[in-house]
XYZ file of C-alpha atoms in Angstrom:
591
model
C 98.869 49.315 83.937
C 96.860 52.188 85.425
C 96.178 55.193 83.260
C 97.744 58.228 84.977
C 96.714 60.734 82.318
C 93.688 61.834 84.381
C 95.242 61.398 87.808
C 94.665 64.719 89.636
C 97.794 64.075 91.735
C 100.004 64.036 88.633
C 101.308 67.571 88.107
C 104.404 69.666 87.473
C 106.740 70.654 90.274
C 105.575 74.275 89.870
C 101.932 73.205 90.302
C 102.917 71.137 93.369
C 104.366 74.226 95.023
C 101.147 76.196 94.563
C 99.023 73.201 95.656
C 101.150 72.771 98.798
C 100.678 76.451 99.689
C 96.906 76.027 99.363
C 96.972 72.795 101.403
C 98.823 74.623 104.222
C 96.248 77.407 104.293
C 98.556 80.047 102.817
C 96.617 83.096 101.624
C 99.511 85.421 100.743
C 103.007 84.971 99.381
C 105.572 87.791 99.150
C 107.921 87.625 96.197
C 109.734 88.893 93.163
C 109.871 87.027 89.841
C 112.989 85.954 87.949
C 114.088 83.398 85.368
C 114.500 80.468 87.762
C 110.955 80.761 89.209
C 108.919 81.626 86.109
C 107.157 78.214 86.000
C 105.892 78.858 89.570
C 104.788 82.386 88.656
C 102.908 80.969 85.673
C 100.999 78.652 88.047
C 100.273 81.558 90.422
C 98.819 83.494 87.471
C 96.355 80.690 86.748
C 94.768 80.454 90.208
C 93.080 82.791 92.693
C 93.413 81.097 96.100
C 96.872 82.448 96.951
C 97.481 86.183 96.495
C 100.977 87.220 95.464
C 102.299 90.513 96.909
C 104.925 91.956 94.590
C 107.719 93.673 96.534
C 110.456 95.872 95.074
C 113.441 94.028 96.590
C 113.752 90.490 97.940
C 114.846 91.762 101.371
C 111.496 93.548 101.483
C 109.731 90.232 100.753
C 111.498 88.560 103.686
C 110.742 91.318 106.206
C 107.129 91.606 104.974
C 106.724 87.863 105.534
C 108.223 88.297 109.021
C 105.710 91.040 109.855
C 102.909 88.841 108.522
C 104.089 85.869 110.605
C 104.625 87.793 113.832
C 101.252 89.525 113.714
C 99.288 86.352 112.884
C 101.264 83.447 114.394
C 101.129 81.776 110.945
C 104.192 81.138 108.773
C 105.215 83.873 106.338
C 105.886 82.624 102.800
C 108.423 84.041 100.338
C 109.123 83.217 96.686
C 112.351 84.476 95.082
C 114.543 83.570 92.158
C 118.030 82.048 92.127
C 121.360 83.829 92.613
C 120.829 87.449 93.724
C 117.184 86.729 94.567
C 118.316 84.144 97.109
C 121.289 86.139 98.423
C 119.037 89.182 99.007
C 117.005 86.934 101.331
C 119.957 86.144 103.625
C 119.364 89.179 105.872
C 115.662 88.490 106.562
C 116.379 84.760 106.990
C 119.029 85.531 109.616
C 116.714 88.078 111.228
C 113.944 85.457 111.436
C 116.341 82.838 112.800
C 117.518 85.098 115.619
C 113.977 86.192 116.531
C 112.390 82.719 116.069
C 109.987 83.732 113.283
C 108.426 80.984 111.095
C 109.240 81.632 107.411
C 109.013 79.274 104.432
C 111.225 80.605 101.639
C 111.025 78.946 98.221
C 113.938 79.789 95.950
C 114.426 78.979 92.300
C 117.648 77.292 91.214
C 119.357 76.716 87.871
C 118.542 73.342 86.208
C 120.124 70.366 88.001
C 122.609 69.632 85.169
C 124.005 73.175 85.509
C 124.454 73.124 89.305
C 128.137 73.678 90.064
C 128.886 75.116 86.606
C 128.738 78.803 87.587
C 125.649 79.132 85.409
C 123.844 82.463 84.987
C 122.266 83.525 88.313
C 123.560 80.436 90.086
C 124.687 80.399 93.689
C 124.985 77.703 96.328
C 121.750 78.688 98.057
C 121.766 75.731 100.434
C 125.371 76.449 101.464
C 124.851 80.186 101.845
C 121.606 79.876 103.834
C 122.612 76.930 106.044
C 123.733 79.167 108.974
C 120.745 81.485 108.390
C 117.991 78.860 108.562
C 116.558 76.259 110.894
C 116.853 73.772 108.001
C 117.072 73.851 104.213
C 116.639 71.486 101.267
C 117.741 71.241 97.615
C 115.111 69.192 95.744
C 116.605 67.267 92.801
C 113.668 64.914 92.129
C 110.126 66.144 91.512
C 108.734 63.128 93.398
C 110.455 64.351 96.581
C 108.996 67.842 96.285
C 105.624 67.365 98.012
C 107.213 65.638 101.011
C 109.900 68.327 101.348
C 107.367 71.179 101.123
C 105.182 69.643 103.838
C 108.209 68.970 106.020
C 109.342 72.579 105.500
C 106.079 73.947 106.927
C 106.301 71.541 109.862
C 109.905 72.429 110.735
C 109.283 76.196 110.388
C 106.286 76.226 112.715
C 107.013 73.633 115.420
C 109.363 73.696 118.399
C 111.265 76.960 118.386
C 109.908 78.500 115.153
C 112.316 79.646 112.474
C 112.990 80.140 108.768
C 113.480 77.319 106.251
C 114.520 77.323 102.587
C 113.374 74.970 99.823
C 115.628 75.359 96.764
C 113.931 74.064 93.593
C 115.862 73.752 90.281
C 114.013 74.943 87.192
C 113.890 71.495 85.543
C 112.239 70.094 88.699
C 109.578 72.810 88.387
C 108.859 71.716 84.798
C 109.003 67.954 85.515
C 105.828 65.983 86.218
C 105.491 63.837 89.334
C 103.039 62.642 91.972
C 101.737 65.080 94.568
C 100.249 64.053 97.895
C 98.652 66.218 100.620
C 100.404 66.655 104.021
C 100.728 63.423 106.022
C 102.523 62.320 109.174
C 105.111 60.268 107.293
C 106.424 63.472 105.659
C 108.128 64.389 108.910
C 111.389 62.857 110.112
C 110.956 61.053 113.436
C 114.318 62.500 114.547
C 112.742 65.963 114.768
C 110.196 65.870 117.585
C 110.282 68.975 119.793
C 109.462 68.321 123.432
C 106.382 70.300 124.418
C 105.546 68.864 127.854
C 107.716 70.003 130.773
C 109.229 67.459 133.178
C 106.874 67.078 136.197
C 109.744 66.772 138.707
C 111.386 69.975 137.445
C 108.055 71.823 137.600
C 107.670 70.778 141.280
C 111.224 71.970 142.001
C 110.413 75.303 140.352
C 107.214 75.715 142.395
C 109.105 74.973 145.648
C 111.644 77.702 144.819
C 108.958 80.210 143.811
C 106.800 79.537 146.871
C 109.698 80.316 149.227
C 110.992 83.344 147.342
C 111.432 86.621 149.210
C 112.505 88.676 146.171
C 111.085 86.948 143.070
C 110.826 88.213 139.487
C 109.343 86.867 136.255
C 111.433 87.527 133.145
C 109.483 86.797 129.942
C 110.610 86.821 126.336
C 109.482 86.406 122.736
C 108.985 82.675 123.297
C 105.816 83.439 125.267
C 104.394 85.301 122.266
C 105.527 82.574 119.832
C 103.708 79.983 121.942
C 100.377 81.602 121.026
C 97.666 83.573 122.850
C 97.174 80.827 125.438
C 100.738 81.307 126.732
C 100.227 85.042 127.277
C 96.897 84.337 129.011
C 98.534 81.791 131.339
C 101.440 84.155 132.048
C 98.953 86.817 133.178
C 97.144 84.269 135.350
C 100.446 83.175 136.893
C 101.362 86.793 137.745
C 97.908 87.202 139.297
C 98.202 83.966 141.315
C 101.681 84.727 142.672
C 101.650 88.530 142.936
C 105.195 88.566 141.471
C 106.696 91.510 139.584
C 107.219 90.912 135.857
C 109.558 92.363 133.251
C 110.276 91.332 129.679
C 112.741 91.519 126.840
C 112.271 93.741 123.794
C 110.735 90.744 121.981
C 108.339 89.883 124.803
C 106.461 93.201 125.035
C 102.691 92.743 125.140
C 102.608 89.260 126.682
C 101.793 91.006 129.980
C 99.930 94.342 129.650
C 101.935 97.541 130.104
C 99.083 98.901 132.232
C 99.207 95.868 134.557
C 99.989 96.602 138.226
C 102.926 94.162 138.360
C 104.640 95.496 135.224
C 108.182 96.832 135.716
C 108.762 97.880 132.124
C 111.300 96.417 129.720
C 114.663 95.288 131.060
C 118.140 95.280 129.542
C 120.475 97.845 128.053
C 117.759 100.493 127.628
C 115.313 99.026 130.146
C 113.880 100.761 133.192
C 115.829 101.231 136.408
C 113.252 99.254 138.415
C 113.320 96.279 135.989
C 117.117 96.056 135.965
C 117.529 96.550 139.707
C 114.832 93.939 140.395
C 116.665 91.469 138.146
C 119.971 92.251 139.834
C 118.728 91.907 143.436
C 116.153 89.101 143.092
C 116.547 85.776 144.906
C 114.428 83.669 142.486
C 114.097 84.377 138.763
C 111.571 82.659 136.517
C 112.700 83.048 132.899
C 110.023 82.079 130.348
C 110.830 81.929 126.633
C 113.896 84.173 126.719
C 117.530 83.331 125.993
C 119.648 85.483 128.332
C 120.832 87.611 125.426
C 123.810 89.944 125.979
C 121.567 93.042 125.723
C 119.676 91.660 128.727
C 122.454 90.285 130.899
C 125.146 92.941 130.609
C 128.219 91.472 132.325
C 127.414 87.759 132.603
C 129.597 87.212 135.689
C 127.693 89.988 137.501
C 124.210 89.119 136.210
C 121.705 88.612 139.054
C 124.496 87.123 141.188
C 122.458 85.925 144.188
C 119.423 84.371 142.508
C 118.246 80.856 141.815
C 117.247 80.722 138.170
C 114.415 78.724 136.568
C 114.496 78.632 132.759
C 111.541 77.485 130.601
C 112.419 77.105 126.918
C 111.392 74.847 124.059
C 114.909 74.949 122.610
C 117.283 72.700 124.600
C 120.304 74.504 123.113
C 119.232 77.735 124.887
C 119.519 76.127 128.322
C 122.815 76.999 130.081
C 124.148 78.563 126.874
C 124.774 82.056 128.257
C 123.791 81.844 131.925
C 123.906 78.803 134.179
C 120.442 78.006 135.588
C 119.323 75.929 138.582
C 116.049 74.464 137.264
C 115.874 73.992 133.486
C 112.462 73.036 132.065
C 112.370 72.118 128.376
C 108.932 72.497 126.830
C 106.342 74.717 125.200
C 105.742 77.916 127.200
C 101.953 77.503 127.256
C 102.171 73.862 128.322
C 104.713 74.472 131.070
C 103.029 77.648 132.393
C 99.746 75.757 132.568
C 101.339 72.959 134.623
C 103.282 75.425 136.771
C 100.110 77.366 137.561
C 98.198 74.196 138.425
C 100.901 72.879 140.767
C 101.433 76.307 142.364
C 97.707 76.693 143.106
C 97.494 73.147 144.485
C 100.697 73.024 146.541
C 101.793 76.568 147.378
C 100.397 79.783 148.723
C 101.088 83.348 147.646
C 104.359 84.329 149.350
C 104.491 87.503 151.420
C 106.659 89.868 149.376
C 105.401 93.234 150.688
C 108.911 94.416 151.600
C 110.136 93.475 148.096
C 107.391 95.597 146.531
C 108.358 98.458 148.852
C 111.919 98.246 147.547
C 110.650 98.168 143.942
C 108.519 101.255 144.664
C 111.700 103.113 145.700
C 113.385 102.167 142.428
C 110.275 103.206 140.468
C 110.363 106.583 142.208
C 113.616 107.351 140.369
C 111.419 107.769 137.254
C 114.144 106.517 134.937
C 112.228 107.413 131.750
C 111.866 111.076 132.668
C 112.952 113.748 130.188
C 112.899 117.559 130.164
C 109.862 118.986 128.387
C 110.442 121.475 125.588
C 107.880 123.807 123.991
C 110.033 124.769 121.007
C 111.255 121.463 119.646
C 109.682 118.009 119.511
C 111.505 115.582 121.753
C 111.453 112.011 120.408
C 110.144 110.632 123.718
C 107.266 113.116 123.584
C 106.512 112.170 119.965
C 106.141 108.480 120.910
C 104.046 109.348 123.973
C 101.654 111.413 121.866
C 101.499 108.696 119.204
C 100.647 106.176 121.927
C 97.979 108.367 123.528
C 96.326 109.181 120.203
C 96.230 105.535 119.061
C 95.318 104.069 122.478
C 92.242 101.863 122.228
C 92.494 101.590 118.443
C 93.226 98.314 116.633
C 96.927 99.177 116.224
C 100.052 97.268 115.209
C 103.516 98.820 115.593
C 106.628 97.927 113.626
C 110.002 99.663 113.972
C 113.279 100.134 112.247
C 116.431 99.846 114.396
C 118.116 102.483 116.528
C 117.179 105.110 119.100
C 113.611 105.403 117.810
C 113.201 101.630 118.336
C 114.266 101.889 121.990
C 112.079 104.958 122.606
C 109.143 103.072 121.063
C 109.793 100.140 123.443
C 110.026 102.519 126.418
C 107.104 104.847 125.713
C 104.549 102.870 123.687
C 102.502 100.668 126.025
C 101.520 97.272 124.595
C 98.475 95.598 126.111
C 98.320 92.502 123.901
C 100.758 90.074 122.231
C 101.432 90.106 118.455
C 101.113 93.914 118.277
C 104.836 94.747 118.354
C 107.087 93.823 115.429
C 110.750 94.756 115.764
C 114.123 93.322 114.792
C 115.608 92.196 118.108
C 118.496 89.772 117.684
C 119.954 90.948 114.374
C 119.037 94.629 114.704
C 118.213 95.068 111.011
C 117.891 98.647 109.782
C 115.221 98.691 107.089
C 113.073 96.055 108.814
C 110.087 98.164 109.828
C 108.660 99.485 106.549
C 108.366 96.112 104.746
C 107.289 94.479 108.032
C 104.439 97.029 108.146
C 103.492 95.991 104.608
C 103.248 92.364 105.766
C 101.225 93.270 108.859
C 98.810 95.393 106.816
C 98.312 92.579 104.282
C 97.374 90.281 107.189
C 95.175 92.917 108.910
C 93.755 95.124 106.150
C 91.386 97.059 108.431
C 93.859 97.729 111.263
C 96.053 100.765 111.899
C 99.656 99.790 111.114
C 102.449 102.220 112.046
C 106.168 101.881 111.412
C 108.105 103.964 113.951
C 111.172 104.795 111.866
C 114.418 106.730 111.832
C 115.540 108.953 108.972
C 118.533 106.677 108.254
C 116.860 103.258 108.676
C 113.801 104.072 106.617
C 115.873 104.742 103.503
C 117.215 101.175 103.450
C 113.922 99.742 102.187
C 112.022 102.891 101.166
C 111.252 101.358 97.758
C 108.576 99.212 99.435
C 106.361 102.317 99.506
C 105.595 101.310 95.902
C 104.280 97.968 97.179
C 102.080 99.776 99.719
C 100.716 102.079 96.988
C 100.134 99.261 94.479
C 98.246 97.060 96.945
C 96.459 100.002 98.626
C 97.978 99.243 102.031
C 97.454 102.333 104.240
C 100.638 101.909 106.305
C 101.851 104.923 108.301
C 105.618 105.553 108.374
C 106.233 107.767 111.422
C 109.813 109.016 110.973
C 111.601 110.455 114.010
C 113.850 112.620 111.897
C 116.852 113.780 113.947
C 119.116 113.982 110.874
C 121.580 111.531 112.381
C 122.085 107.802 112.596
C 121.066 108.433 116.178
C 122.295 105.335 117.996
C 125.592 105.376 116.087
C 126.046 109.041 117.011
C 125.190 108.307 120.658
C 127.868 105.606 120.877
C 130.410 107.792 119.067
C 129.671 110.605 121.499
C 130.022 108.382 124.568
C 132.712 105.944 123.431
C 134.747 107.684 120.770
C 135.416 111.180 122.067
C 132.455 112.726 120.216
C 134.152 112.085 116.858
C 130.989 111.756 114.732
C 132.428 109.685 111.921
C 129.856 109.430 109.096
C 126.821 109.357 111.396
C 125.284 112.622 110.193
C 122.492 111.972 107.690
C 123.619 114.244 104.878
C 121.632 114.698 101.658
C 118.385 113.543 103.284
C 115.425 113.557 100.924
C 112.462 115.812 101.523
C 110.169 113.050 102.819
C 107.001 115.000 101.978
C 108.084 115.406 98.336
C 109.233 111.773 98.291
C 105.792 110.665 99.454
C 104.274 112.661 96.610
C 106.653 110.998 94.134
C 105.521 107.559 95.340
C 101.867 108.560 95.031
C 101.157 108.529 98.753
C 100.682 111.261 101.365
C 103.457 113.286 103.015
C 103.026 115.118 106.345
C 105.453 117.098 108.491
C 105.491 118.375 112.076
C 108.296 120.501 113.543
C 106.721 122.049 116.644
C 105.204 120.311 119.693
C 102.024 122.380 119.291
C 101.455 120.961 115.782
C 102.118 117.324 116.645
C 98.698 116.126 117.860
C 96.841 117.571 114.885
C 99.306 116.047 112.421
C 99.140 112.611 114.092
C 95.308 112.713 113.996
C 95.460 113.625 110.307
C 97.884 110.745 109.640
C 95.534 108.281 111.359
C 92.487 109.530 109.428
C 94.097 109.150 105.979
C 93.227 105.824 104.362
C 96.346 105.749 102.186
C 100.062 105.134 102.801
C 101.633 108.060 104.676
C 105.234 109.238 105.189
C 105.225 111.423 108.319
C 108.361 113.552 108.741
C 108.447 114.263 112.488
C 111.343 116.682 113.054
C 112.788 115.923 116.492
C 115.702 117.165 118.630
C 118.905 116.253 116.810
C 121.179 115.398 119.740
C 118.803 113.719 122.179
C 120.256 110.507 123.642
C 118.443 107.332 124.635
C 118.595 106.687 128.382
C 118.586 104.913 130.771
C 121.466 102.789 129.523
C 123.700 100.072 130.875
C 127.198 100.822 129.538
C 128.836 97.876 127.784
C 130.678 95.640 130.191
C 128.698 96.885 133.194
C 126.228 95.136 135.499
C 122.527 95.985 135.909
C 123.120 97.999 139.074
C 125.589 100.264 137.226
C 123.107 101.722 134.763
C 123.132 105.382 133.802
C 119.953 107.417 134.333
C 118.971 110.530 132.352
C 120.103 112.979 135.047
C 123.594 111.430 134.977
C 123.699 111.263 131.207
C 125.531 114.510 130.539
C 128.045 114.305 133.345
C 131.725 113.486 133.048
C 130.933 110.223 134.836
C 129.040 109.064 131.725
C 132.095 109.312 129.517
C 134.222 107.601 132.172
C 131.689 104.781 132.592
C 131.650 104.162 128.868
C 135.418 104.406 128.553
C 135.785 101.743 131.265
C 133.603 99.372 129.283
C 135.131 100.266 125.915
C 137.071 97.054 125.462
C 133.935 95.003 126.168
C 131.628 96.497 123.524
């Protein structure tokens, strides 16, 4: 018999978890301790390779890990206890699933002999998180733990990225077993994402694109998820073809906002030129986007006369919402590389001068215009000044959800991928502040700003304590209009201006609140004071809560009313007319 007493691969389940994190290059884990994960926390205490960031609520851990993942391209890692610890993670897990963010969440569980007994802090974590994850596991045997942990990292980061959960009972954490480093056999053969696009389909796509008279490129978050190479190839493809390009909320930064072919964001609050180009195009190249309802509007009236090419790594996204003519399953970088090569070899730049002339007419409508005001800060102006004063700096932007999020997407110009962190699919209020924590942990020397709303920011405000404890100089730029702005806008336009519970009553004094947390509070109420206050915020090397008092009843336009097509969007000059209310009323049943 071999003596295993000195075998370095013999260790407790808790030690295996920490070893696996180290083996996968994890430097930071976001978490909150509790009874069912204390053995893991004890192992964390006894090592220095993985830093633990203590949050103040498990939801904050999940969103911080999302911010970390989206700004680095690496998986975010979360450690939470059983029962309420796990259930508090359901929102960020669902958020990450909808936005394709790689998360590895390790949850504690009651001992195996108590599972199903309604033990203290027990819940069916695997059952609850099944619809909120790409995959999940309950580990009942310590000798399965290493394999499952390695598989979890693989599943989270390959194909269409997403969140996974590994649920580990407390007795498995205490038990001793054999650990092994990551190896190919840890991964099920049944899960092998296709990365290379079909050559025949790529040729078909090139033939369509080469003969297009009114083409458009529609890019999404999948381009950013595919890494810097995908964004580089996308830019080269735009250059080679001369085509106009627009993107989803999640895809901002893959093509630079200052680029000559940029149409701005498309969709419900997109620009007039982007939406009209999508509606009237004859060939659409969709890369790494999923034809979400906020993009398509009325599906039966979405870009009715175009041939559609769809590149996506997730086969289930193809023909799910919109029928396409040339589906190409594969990794965005791989397929764009092949597409570019074939286009350069077999096609020439089509003559689309008249198409650009038409686009110039749509651009001339200046759909993002707003009336200047010298007495009160308009939210659009606040974002424009924030953008101008941070331009050229090493800046990352996160947001909460609502009007401020849409204004940020419209008025903050992103030149690079991985600089824009926002909750797209789930629309999670409270996302931005903890996401900023995660981004700042990953990029300690960068400027990290959460563009927030006065309602959203209060959902996870407790994470200011995390920022203070870990000396993370995040800037929380609150567009304080004293309403749940987007809710109020919809109530005004859809519900006869009956503002049911959308006024933010009993708001805290954010400057005093900052002081209570031990950080810095700033306030600006007049346009003339804004630049100086923003410069001060940027110069402070500590966490800042910036209370930017903006116009209370400003609405976010342009906007496609629910149930309407892209060519029926409302522009700012139409926004106050009776036609607005009628347009919304017509689409009321389709919200």
